[in-house]
Amino acid sequence: MKTNRNLVVGAALTGFFTIAALISFLWVPYDIEALNIADRMKTPSFSHLLGTDHFGRDILSMVMIGARTSIAVALVAVGIGMGLGVPLGLAAAARKGSLLDELIGRGNDLVFAFPSLLIAILITATFGPSALNAIIAIGIFNVPVFARLTRGSALSIWKRDFILAARVSGKNSAQISVEHILPNLSSLLIVQGTIQFSLAILAEAALSYVGLGAQPPTPSWGRMLADSQTMISLAPHLALAPGLAIVFTVLGLNLLGDGFRDVFDPRLRRGRT
Amino acid sequence: MTLLEIEGLSLSINGSPILKDISLSLKQGRILGVIGESGSGKSMTAFAIMQLLPSGSKATGHLRVLGFDMLAASEDDLCKMRGNDVSIVFQEPATALNPLKTIGDQVAEAILIHEPSTTRAGAQVRAQTTLERCELPAEQFPLTLYPHELSGGQRQRVVIALAIALRPKLLIADEPTTALDVTTQAEVLQLLKRLVTEDQMGLMLVSHDLAVVAGMADDIVIMKNGEIVESGVATAVFQQLRHPYTRALYAASEHVPDRTPPRSTARLLSVTNLVRDYRLPRTALFAAPQYFRAVDHVSFDIFKGESLGLVGESGCGKSTLTRAILGLETVQGGEMYLDGMPIAGGRHVDRKIRRRMQAVFQDPYGSFNPRHRVDRLISEPFHLYEEPPSSDEKNEAVVGALRAVGLSPEDQFKYIHEFSGGQRQRIAIARALITQPELILLDEATSALDVSIRAQILDLLAELANSYGLTYLFISHDLSVVRAITDRVLVMRDGRIVEEGKTEQVFSAPQHPYTRSLIDASPVLPKNANH
Amino acid sequence: MARYILTRLLSLLISLTVASAVIFALIEIIPGDPAAFMLGINAQDDTIAALRAELGLDTSPLERYFGWVSGMVTGDFGTSYTYRTPISEMIAERLWISLPLALIALALSTLIAFPVGILAASKRGSLTDTIVMGFTQLGVAIPNFWFAMLMVLVFAINLRWFSAGGFPGWDEGLFTGLKALTLPAISLALPQASILARVMRSALVDTLDEDFMRTARAKGLNRRQAIQRHALRNAMIPVLTIIGLQFSFLLAGAIIIENVFFLPGLGRLVFQAISQRDLIVVESVVMLLVFAVIVVNFAVDIAYVLVDPRLRRQG
């Protein structure tokens, strides 16, 4: 198979930030909890590759730990979305037109009526801001995305003859959903999963930017941007590093998703004789 | 006058050769039949004439329409010719029309694009006339209808209407009736023939079906793997069958496998008064639900070792009946017994009965989970045993089934995309054999196959019936196949069995008018003395 | 057709009812007494009780829910706990910033996305396609609030073409108002335009592969005519869905962008209300936004029928 450029670039970018996040568990250039007012607002130099912020904290260290926060929140949120959405979608497709299907469909419509930020606002208003609530807000919003996608694609697979063959072999709809439907959805779910992952990173950044995400002292890219905003005319570099980190991570994930889609595309792969 | 002249035409798409040194010609008022199996390049020849080829195509040689060099023509000139001098009718009427535009607008557009001075109203009037010429009278088929409000045959008439609206000299029809039922096919072919005579067109009829072309064409071209293997006047080609491929094609088309007639009089399956209703979507919010009766009090028996045919056009209920027998439908009335034991429908699975009957479906591409290997695909029906067989037993059965259908034991480790259509249908039969059933339901099992492959599969089915004592219910819309492989036949229409009897008897002396119309509509191959 | 609209209307009402119940229930389970919060820690019990009665907090939750809903239907959103002013007035004032912002952004996003998507699709596989899609790929990845900050840095701080934030009010004239909304609208619109352009392209590319496009070409239409007359309308169906979804993203995005530009819109109102525990305001604004999203989705459903005749005869 020809190497796919999207896949390679996407994997490289995503890999870079994932590794940075993993390294941050073991080592970061500077302790970010130690404030060093003498070194504040430094532009990039050899001792501080990305400069320092208004408390003299090392930006590189903060971006590395911020990657950890972003990736962790997005990963768990998409996990919730997939974990709940895919079974719901499979069940709705297996019982098309039933009350269950109708209920799942209505539920999806309802969640879609609340943009993820509104869900976050409501949850925050209720339980207070925290990373956990950001995860729940983004996760809830992901459930109907996966439920709809799964239901729609599962329905078209249910119409295929191999499902009929499985039914002739005495398989019930749960067995068919797991053995026949799910494996044929996997590539689609991987593609959508990467895209939702990138959207979740953007959503997490937006939430922490308005103060509804991870709380201090945990660094997060969104809050670093919020902090930098008042000083943007004095120290634009403070806004650059976390912003570019978000852009490249999201770009990497999107390219990865496109690459997966190119590789999995049945129109390219299915060798019709 | 020669409308179409092709000489030494070769075509490659992205470097891979598709057509090799094609030469043919077509004169005014004549019908040229182009015959070939899938991959023969017959459709690509049609697209090459229209110069509607996929990107990456490279054509060399001579291709003239009305004396005009199509290969050297500019895109603007081609646009002026398409629809005006040369038109095409495609295979799939379901998708050939824009779903968002009325049929009137779509026919009128063909006129307006070439004659911009025509008024909108004038074009609509002419569209109406053209539709009437294609036997869509204005009272029943106003211009304001949308494609989804028409049947397949009616849509194909609209496609023909927009192709002939400007009375082109040359008409190409690419498998124009393949997606249609046999009676509709006969009507559409008749229509094409009439239009050719009335407008003194030249028609190039592309088809896989020897009998369809035989009934229509004056001249014939037979293609294989991108080349022309034989060409000539139709009657001569069919009389002489000079080329071995032509002979093989002819033989495969009317192939009748060797079978021993059944002797048993024991009933294997008996169906009495079976009813299956589908609930229709409500027409009004609080209206009582409406039902559609897909199977209407159907009764019949299948005797051990026999092959029973079930013929009918699309929508007659034959597939629903098949699924009901397999226990996959919740029926609203009637009883079914397999060897004296009742068949339960719907969710309840009676494994003892289910494993005594298996099925083979139409689509060789859709019948298998692409993610599973052949061994897992074939052994799936073992799910019908309370105690699954040991892996050794399983493996032995898989190998046995593969051998029985003429495949090798190593094939069990492959995935389904590594097989051709005919091989896939063999794997489907292997899967049906694995539980050693007595009854196999074959739902259009040979309909998607090329004639030569179809003949091989029919032979295989006959052979398996002889060696394993299998009983078949052979469901098909194709009368010639049913005639070749069954002992008795049922004719189904609108959910009911309208005629039943010995196959030869029904075909030679049909009693019901519907059976008669089906048989009359079916195209037949000309008799050949040399064969 | 009438039946289709009727069923959609019914499902709109159901969605609104359920959504209002969910919002009310969430606010209801919040710990803490608004009355006690408003009066501070030193307040006497009987003063708190009096305030609770004044705010209607002493009645049963069910009564309060119906009071809230029936109030909203007549345009009475209740009184702010903090400011003691009618919420409908507060919202109306803010809506005059948030709604134009979202609408301008939506218009801008559509105006950019359509030509870009159509250009890329009709030149599929070309260098133009690759470059244009590369830019949209980048556009999708940029968080709108960061883009907004960069725009402030360039156009307000360095070039001084626009002010860095704040809203002078519509009384200062239409032009002054629009100028203050320009940077916010662009920062909202560009990422959304990237998404929409990508959807437009892929929908159009899918349509170009349809059989009826071949029929159109066989009639004698050239590529451009075939795209204009047959592909665009068919490609609109998925595009409409995304436009509907985008409206809700834009409303939510507006909340964040208002923060960047210090615009006194609904977003700032919500954040203030959260920090002051003015829950009835939070409740009302969220309900209003959800109402907008549901109504827009209803409009999209109706638009489907106008585009697609196949939906007119069925439910």
mmCIF file with all atom_site columns, C-alpha atoms in Angstrom, chain C residues 182-315:
data_model
loop_
_atom_site.group_PDB
_atom_site.id
_atom_site.type_symbol
_atom_site.label_atom_id
_atom_site.label_alt_id
_atom_site.label_comp_id
_atom_site.label_asym_id
_atom_site.label_entity_id
_atom_site.label_seq_id
_atom_site.pdbx_PDB_ins_code
_atom_site.Cartn_x
_atom_site.Cartn_y
_atom_site.Cartn_z
_atom_site.occupancy
_atom_site.B_iso_or_equiv
_atom_site.pdbx_formal_charge
_atom_site.auth_seq_id
_atom_site.auth_comp_id
_atom_site.auth_asym_id
_atom_site.auth_atom_id
_atom_site.pdbx_PDB_model_num
ATOM 1   C CA . THR C 1 182 ? -16.412 43.013 12.810  1.00 0.00 ? 182 THR C CA 1
ATOM 2   C CA . LEU C 1 183 ? -13.452 41.313 14.489  1.00 0.00 ? 183 LEU C CA 1
ATOM 3   C CA . PRO C 1 184 ? -15.651 39.147 16.725  1.00 0.00 ? 184 PRO C CA 1
ATOM 4   C CA . ALA C 1 185 ? -17.750 38.037 13.745  1.00 0.00 ? 185 ALA C CA 1
ATOM 5   C CA . ILE C 1 186 ? -14.693 37.177 11.652  1.00 0.00 ? 186 ILE C CA 1
ATOM 6   C CA . SER C 1 187 ? -13.088 35.183 14.449  1.00 0.00 ? 187 SER C CA 1
ATOM 7   C CA . LEU C 1 188 ? -16.330 33.276 14.924  1.00 0.00 ? 188 LEU C CA 1
ATOM 8   C CA . ALA C 1 189 ? -16.935 32.746 11.226  1.00 0.00 ? 189 ALA C CA 1
ATOM 9   C CA . LEU C 1 190 ? -13.573 31.605 9.865   1.00 0.00 ? 190 LEU C CA 1
ATOM 10  C CA . PRO C 1 191 ? -13.238 28.276 11.707  1.00 0.00 ? 191 PRO C CA 1
ATOM 11  C CA . GLN C 1 192 ? -16.911 27.520 10.965  1.00 0.00 ? 192 GLN C CA 1
ATOM 12  C CA . ALA C 1 193 ? -16.423 28.478 7.320   1.00 0.00 ? 193 ALA C CA 1
ATOM 13  C CA . SER C 1 194 ? -13.584 25.960 7.114   1.00 0.00 ? 194 SER C CA 1
ATOM 14  C CA . ILE C 1 195 ? -15.822 23.189 8.399   1.00 0.00 ? 195 ILE C CA 1
ATOM 15  C CA . LEU C 1 196 ? -18.689 24.168 6.104   1.00 0.00 ? 196 LEU C CA 1
ATOM 16  C CA . ALA C 1 197 ? -16.412 24.411 3.059   1.00 0.00 ? 197 ALA C CA 1
ATOM 17  C CA . ARG C 1 198 ? -15.143 20.890 3.719   1.00 0.00 ? 198 ARG C CA 1
ATOM 18  C CA . VAL C 1 199 ? -18.687 19.568 4.042   1.00 0.00 ? 199 VAL C CA 1
ATOM 19  C CA . MET C 1 200 ? -19.748 21.412 0.912   1.00 0.00 ? 200 MET C CA 1
ATOM 20  C CA . ARG C 1 201 ? -16.838 19.936 -1.012  1.00 0.00 ? 201 ARG C CA 1
ATOM 21  C CA . SER C 1 202 ? -17.397 16.354 0.057   1.00 0.00 ? 202 SER C CA 1
ATOM 22  C CA . ALA C 1 203 ? -21.178 16.560 -0.480  1.00 0.00 ? 203 ALA C CA 1
ATOM 23  C CA . LEU C 1 204 ? -20.606 17.926 -3.956  1.00 0.00 ? 204 LEU C CA 1
ATOM 24  C CA . VAL C 1 205 ? -17.937 15.353 -4.761  1.00 0.00 ? 205 VAL C CA 1
ATOM 25  C CA . ASP C 1 206 ? -20.335 12.573 -3.728  1.00 0.00 ? 206 ASP C CA 1
ATOM 26  C CA . THR C 1 207 ? -23.060 14.046 -5.924  1.00 0.00 ? 207 THR C CA 1
ATOM 27  C CA . LEU C 1 208 ? -20.715 14.341 -8.895  1.00 0.00 ? 208 LEU C CA 1
ATOM 28  C CA . ASP C 1 209 ? -20.322 10.558 -8.793  1.00 0.00 ? 209 ASP C CA 1
ATOM 29  C CA . GLU C 1 210 ? -24.084 9.966  -9.048  1.00 0.00 ? 210 GLU C CA 1
ATOM 30  C CA . ASP C 1 211 ? -25.566 8.343  -12.145 1.00 0.00 ? 211 ASP C CA 1
ATOM 31  C CA . PHE C 1 212 ? -27.841 11.295 -12.896 1.00 0.00 ? 212 PHE C CA 1
ATOM 32  C CA . MET C 1 213 ? -24.806 13.508 -13.359 1.00 0.00 ? 213 MET C CA 1
ATOM 33  C CA . ARG C 1 214 ? -23.749 11.207 -16.166 1.00 0.00 ? 214 ARG C CA 1
ATOM 34  C CA . THR C 1 215 ? -27.264 11.491 -17.611 1.00 0.00 ? 215 THR C CA 1
ATOM 35  C CA . ALA C 1 216 ? -26.967 15.280 -17.479 1.00 0.00 ? 216 ALA C CA 1
ATOM 36  C CA . ARG C 1 217 ? -23.655 15.172 -19.331 1.00 0.00 ? 217 ARG C CA 1
ATOM 37  C CA . ALA C 1 218 ? -25.118 12.757 -21.882 1.00 0.00 ? 218 ALA C CA 1
ATOM 38  C CA . LYS C 1 219 ? -27.854 15.322 -22.596 1.00 0.00 ? 219 LYS C CA 1
ATOM 39  C CA . GLY C 1 220 ? -25.192 17.752 -23.705 1.00 0.00 ? 220 GLY C CA 1
ATOM 40  C CA . LEU C 1 221 ? -24.659 19.842 -20.575 1.00 0.00 ? 221 LEU C CA 1
ATOM 41  C CA . ASN C 1 222 ? -21.060 20.828 -20.005 1.00 0.00 ? 222 ASN C CA 1
ATOM 42  C CA . ARG C 1 223 ? -19.385 20.264 -16.635 1.00 0.00 ? 223 ARG C CA 1
ATOM 43  C CA . ARG C 1 224 ? -20.243 23.679 -15.262 1.00 0.00 ? 224 ARG C CA 1
ATOM 44  C CA . GLN C 1 225 ? -23.889 23.511 -16.331 1.00 0.00 ? 225 GLN C CA 1
ATOM 45  C CA . ALA C 1 226 ? -24.233 19.990 -14.943 1.00 0.00 ? 226 ALA C CA 1
ATOM 46  C CA . ILE C 1 227 ? -22.848 21.101 -11.573 1.00 0.00 ? 227 ILE C CA 1
ATOM 47  C CA . GLN C 1 228 ? -25.026 24.224 -11.425 1.00 0.00 ? 228 GLN C CA 1
ATOM 48  C CA . ARG C 1 229 ? -28.273 22.605 -12.479 1.00 0.00 ? 229 ARG C CA 1
ATOM 49  C CA . HIS C 1 230 ? -28.034 19.134 -11.005 1.00 0.00 ? 230 HIS C CA 1
ATOM 50  C CA . ALA C 1 231 ? -25.302 18.776 -8.396  1.00 0.00 ? 231 ALA C CA 1
ATOM 51  C CA . LEU C 1 232 ? -25.694 21.848 -6.197  1.00 0.00 ? 232 LEU C CA 1
ATOM 52  C CA . ARG C 1 233 ? -29.246 21.264 -5.052  1.00 0.00 ? 233 ARG C CA 1
ATOM 53  C CA . ASN C 1 234 ? -28.573 17.614 -4.306  1.00 0.00 ? 234 ASN C CA 1
ATOM 54  C CA . ALA C 1 235 ? -25.464 18.526 -2.340  1.00 0.00 ? 235 ALA C CA 1
ATOM 55  C CA . MET C 1 236 ? -27.502 21.008 -0.255  1.00 0.00 ? 236 MET C CA 1
ATOM 56  C CA . ILE C 1 237 ? -29.113 18.265 1.829   1.00 0.00 ? 237 ILE C CA 1
ATOM 57  C CA . PRO C 1 238 ? -26.039 17.406 3.949   1.00 0.00 ? 238 PRO C CA 1
ATOM 58  C CA . VAL C 1 239 ? -24.946 21.054 3.876   1.00 0.00 ? 239 VAL C CA 1
ATOM 59  C CA . LEU C 1 240 ? -28.255 22.168 5.400   1.00 0.00 ? 240 LEU C CA 1
ATOM 60  C CA . THR C 1 241 ? -27.759 19.752 8.274   1.00 0.00 ? 241 THR C CA 1
ATOM 61  C CA . ILE C 1 242 ? -24.384 21.277 9.043   1.00 0.00 ? 242 ILE C CA 1
ATOM 62  C CA . ILE C 1 243 ? -25.692 24.843 8.780   1.00 0.00 ? 243 ILE C CA 1
ATOM 63  C CA . GLY C 1 244 ? -28.320 23.926 11.355  1.00 0.00 ? 244 GLY C CA 1
ATOM 64  C CA . LEU C 1 245 ? -25.696 22.492 13.678  1.00 0.00 ? 245 LEU C CA 1
ATOM 65  C CA . GLN C 1 246 ? -23.417 25.475 13.100  1.00 0.00 ? 246 GLN C CA 1
ATOM 66  C CA . PHE C 1 247 ? -25.984 27.865 14.407  1.00 0.00 ? 247 PHE C CA 1
ATOM 67  C CA . SER C 1 248 ? -25.805 26.219 17.789  1.00 0.00 ? 248 SER C CA 1
ATOM 68  C CA . PHE C 1 249 ? -22.002 26.218 17.661  1.00 0.00 ? 249 PHE C CA 1
ATOM 69  C CA . LEU C 1 250 ? -22.043 29.894 16.752  1.00 0.00 ? 250 LEU C CA 1
ATOM 70  C CA . LEU C 1 251 ? -24.350 30.749 19.636  1.00 0.00 ? 251 LEU C CA 1
ATOM 71  C CA . ALA C 1 252 ? -22.081 28.894 22.026  1.00 0.00 ? 252 ALA C CA 1
ATOM 72  C CA . GLY C 1 253 ? -18.999 30.294 20.339  1.00 0.00 ? 253 GLY C CA 1
ATOM 73  C CA . ALA C 1 254 ? -20.431 33.783 20.691  1.00 0.00 ? 254 ALA C CA 1
ATOM 74  C CA . ILE C 1 255 ? -20.479 33.302 24.460  1.00 0.00 ? 255 ILE C CA 1
ATOM 75  C CA . ILE C 1 256 ? -16.719 32.746 24.404  1.00 0.00 ? 256 ILE C CA 1
ATOM 76  C CA . ILE C 1 257 ? -15.884 35.386 21.834  1.00 0.00 ? 257 ILE C CA 1
ATOM 77  C CA . GLU C 1 258 ? -17.826 37.968 23.843  1.00 0.00 ? 258 GLU C CA 1
ATOM 78  C CA . ASN C 1 259 ? -15.324 37.285 26.584  1.00 0.00 ? 259 ASN C CA 1
ATOM 79  C CA . VAL C 1 260 ? -12.360 38.017 24.338  1.00 0.00 ? 260 VAL C CA 1
ATOM 80  C CA . PHE C 1 261 ? -13.796 41.307 23.125  1.00 0.00 ? 261 PHE C CA 1
ATOM 81  C CA . PHE C 1 262 ? -15.533 42.355 26.356  1.00 0.00 ? 262 PHE C CA 1
ATOM 82  C CA . LEU C 1 263 ? -18.879 42.534 24.557  1.00 0.00 ? 263 LEU C CA 1
ATOM 83  C CA . PRO C 1 264 ? -21.833 42.911 26.931  1.00 0.00 ? 264 PRO C CA 1
ATOM 84  C CA . GLY C 1 265 ? -23.827 40.070 25.337  1.00 0.00 ? 265 GLY C CA 1
ATOM 85  C CA . LEU C 1 266 ? -25.648 37.024 26.647  1.00 0.00 ? 266 LEU C CA 1
ATOM 86  C CA . GLY C 1 267 ? -22.381 35.193 27.273  1.00 0.00 ? 267 GLY C CA 1
ATOM 87  C CA . ARG C 1 268 ? -21.076 37.774 29.715  1.00 0.00 ? 268 ARG C CA 1
ATOM 88  C CA . LEU C 1 269 ? -24.485 37.845 31.362  1.00 0.00 ? 269 LEU C CA 1
ATOM 89  C CA . VAL C 1 270 ? -24.340 34.110 31.966  1.00 0.00 ? 270 VAL C CA 1
ATOM 90  C CA . PHE C 1 271 ? -20.855 34.168 33.442  1.00 0.00 ? 271 PHE C CA 1
ATOM 91  C CA . GLN C 1 272 ? -21.731 37.062 35.733  1.00 0.00 ? 272 GLN C CA 1
ATOM 92  C CA . ALA C 1 273 ? -24.894 35.286 36.783  1.00 0.00 ? 273 ALA C CA 1
ATOM 93  C CA . ILE C 1 274 ? -22.982 32.081 37.572  1.00 0.00 ? 274 ILE C CA 1
ATOM 94  C CA . SER C 1 275 ? -20.465 33.889 39.731  1.00 0.00 ? 275 SER C CA 1
ATOM 95  C CA . GLN C 1 276 ? -23.247 35.752 41.563  1.00 0.00 ? 276 GLN C CA 1
ATOM 96  C CA . ARG C 1 277 ? -25.387 32.608 41.897  1.00 0.00 ? 277 ARG C CA 1
ATOM 97  C CA . ASP C 1 278 ? -28.162 34.428 40.056  1.00 0.00 ? 278 ASP C CA 1
ATOM 98  C CA . LEU C 1 279 ? -29.551 31.081 39.009  1.00 0.00 ? 279 LEU C CA 1
ATOM 99  C CA . ILE C 1 280 ? -32.824 32.238 37.547  1.00 0.00 ? 280 ILE C CA 1
ATOM 100 C CA . VAL C 1 281 ? -30.862 34.294 35.046  1.00 0.00 ? 281 VAL C CA 1
ATOM 101 C CA . VAL C 1 282 ? -28.658 31.308 34.102  1.00 0.00 ? 282 VAL C CA 1
ATOM 102 C CA . GLU C 1 283 ? -31.766 29.177 33.739  1.00 0.00 ? 283 GLU C CA 1
ATOM 103 C CA . SER C 1 284 ? -33.510 31.688 31.479  1.00 0.00 ? 284 SER C CA 1
ATOM 104 C CA . VAL C 1 285 ? -30.565 32.437 29.215  1.00 0.00 ? 285 VAL C CA 1
ATOM 105 C CA . VAL C 1 286 ? -29.747 28.759 28.724  1.00 0.00 ? 286 VAL C CA 1
ATOM 106 C CA . MET C 1 287 ? -33.411 28.062 27.948  1.00 0.00 ? 287 MET C CA 1
ATOM 107 C CA . LEU C 1 288 ? -33.461 30.906 25.454  1.00 0.00 ? 288 LEU C CA 1
ATOM 108 C CA . LEU C 1 289 ? -30.383 29.572 23.655  1.00 0.00 ? 289 LEU C CA 1
ATOM 109 C CA . VAL C 1 290 ? -31.798 26.046 23.593  1.00 0.00 ? 290 VAL C CA 1
ATOM 110 C CA . PHE C 1 291 ? -35.036 27.465 22.235  1.00 0.00 ? 291 PHE C CA 1
ATOM 111 C CA . ALA C 1 292 ? -33.090 29.150 19.437  1.00 0.00 ? 292 ALA C CA 1
ATOM 112 C CA . VAL C 1 293 ? -31.252 25.936 18.566  1.00 0.00 ? 293 VAL C CA 1
ATOM 113 C CA . ILE C 1 294 ? -34.455 23.893 18.492  1.00 0.00 ? 294 ILE C CA 1
ATOM 114 C CA . VAL C 1 295 ? -36.258 26.444 16.336  1.00 0.00 ? 295 VAL C CA 1
ATOM 115 C CA . VAL C 1 296 ? -33.359 26.605 13.888  1.00 0.00 ? 296 VAL C CA 1
ATOM 116 C CA . ASN C 1 297 ? -33.343 22.813 13.616  1.00 0.00 ? 297 ASN C CA 1
ATOM 117 C CA . PHE C 1 298 ? -37.061 22.952 12.918  1.00 0.00 ? 298 PHE C CA 1
ATOM 118 C CA . ALA C 1 299 ? -36.381 25.480 10.168  1.00 0.00 ? 299 ALA C CA 1
ATOM 119 C CA . VAL C 1 300 ? -33.735 23.136 8.732   1.00 0.00 ? 300 VAL C CA 1
ATOM 120 C CA . ASP C 1 301 ? -36.274 20.293 8.716   1.00 0.00 ? 301 ASP C CA 1
ATOM 121 C CA . ILE C 1 302 ? -38.667 22.489 6.766   1.00 0.00 ? 302 ILE C CA 1
ATOM 122 C CA . ALA C 1 303 ? -35.886 23.475 4.385   1.00 0.00 ? 303 ALA C CA 1
ATOM 123 C CA . TYR C 1 304 ? -35.283 19.769 3.667   1.00 0.00 ? 304 TYR C CA 1
ATOM 124 C CA . VAL C 1 305 ? -38.835 19.469 2.343   1.00 0.00 ? 305 VAL C CA 1
ATOM 125 C CA . LEU C 1 306 ? -38.415 22.479 0.132   1.00 0.00 ? 306 LEU C CA 1
ATOM 126 C CA . VAL C 1 307 ? -35.252 20.975 -1.330  1.00 0.00 ? 307 VAL C CA 1
ATOM 127 C CA . ASP C 1 308 ? -36.308 17.342 -1.523  1.00 0.00 ? 308 ASP C CA 1
ATOM 128 C CA . PRO C 1 309 ? -39.667 16.411 -3.114  1.00 0.00 ? 309 PRO C CA 1
ATOM 129 C CA . ARG C 1 310 ? -39.318 12.843 -1.821  1.00 0.00 ? 310 ARG C CA 1
ATOM 130 C CA . LEU C 1 311 ? -40.119 14.079 1.697   1.00 0.00 ? 311 LEU C CA 1
ATOM 131 C CA . ARG C 1 312 ? -43.306 15.853 0.664   1.00 0.00 ? 312 ARG C CA 1
ATOM 132 C CA . ARG C 1 313 ? -45.488 12.789 0.381   1.00 0.00 ? 313 ARG C CA 1
ATOM 133 C CA . GLN C 1 314 ? -44.391 10.937 3.492   1.00 0.00 ? 314 GLN C CA 1
ATOM 134 C CA . GLY C 1 315 ? -43.892 11.441 7.194   1.00 0.00 ? 315 GLY C CA 1
#
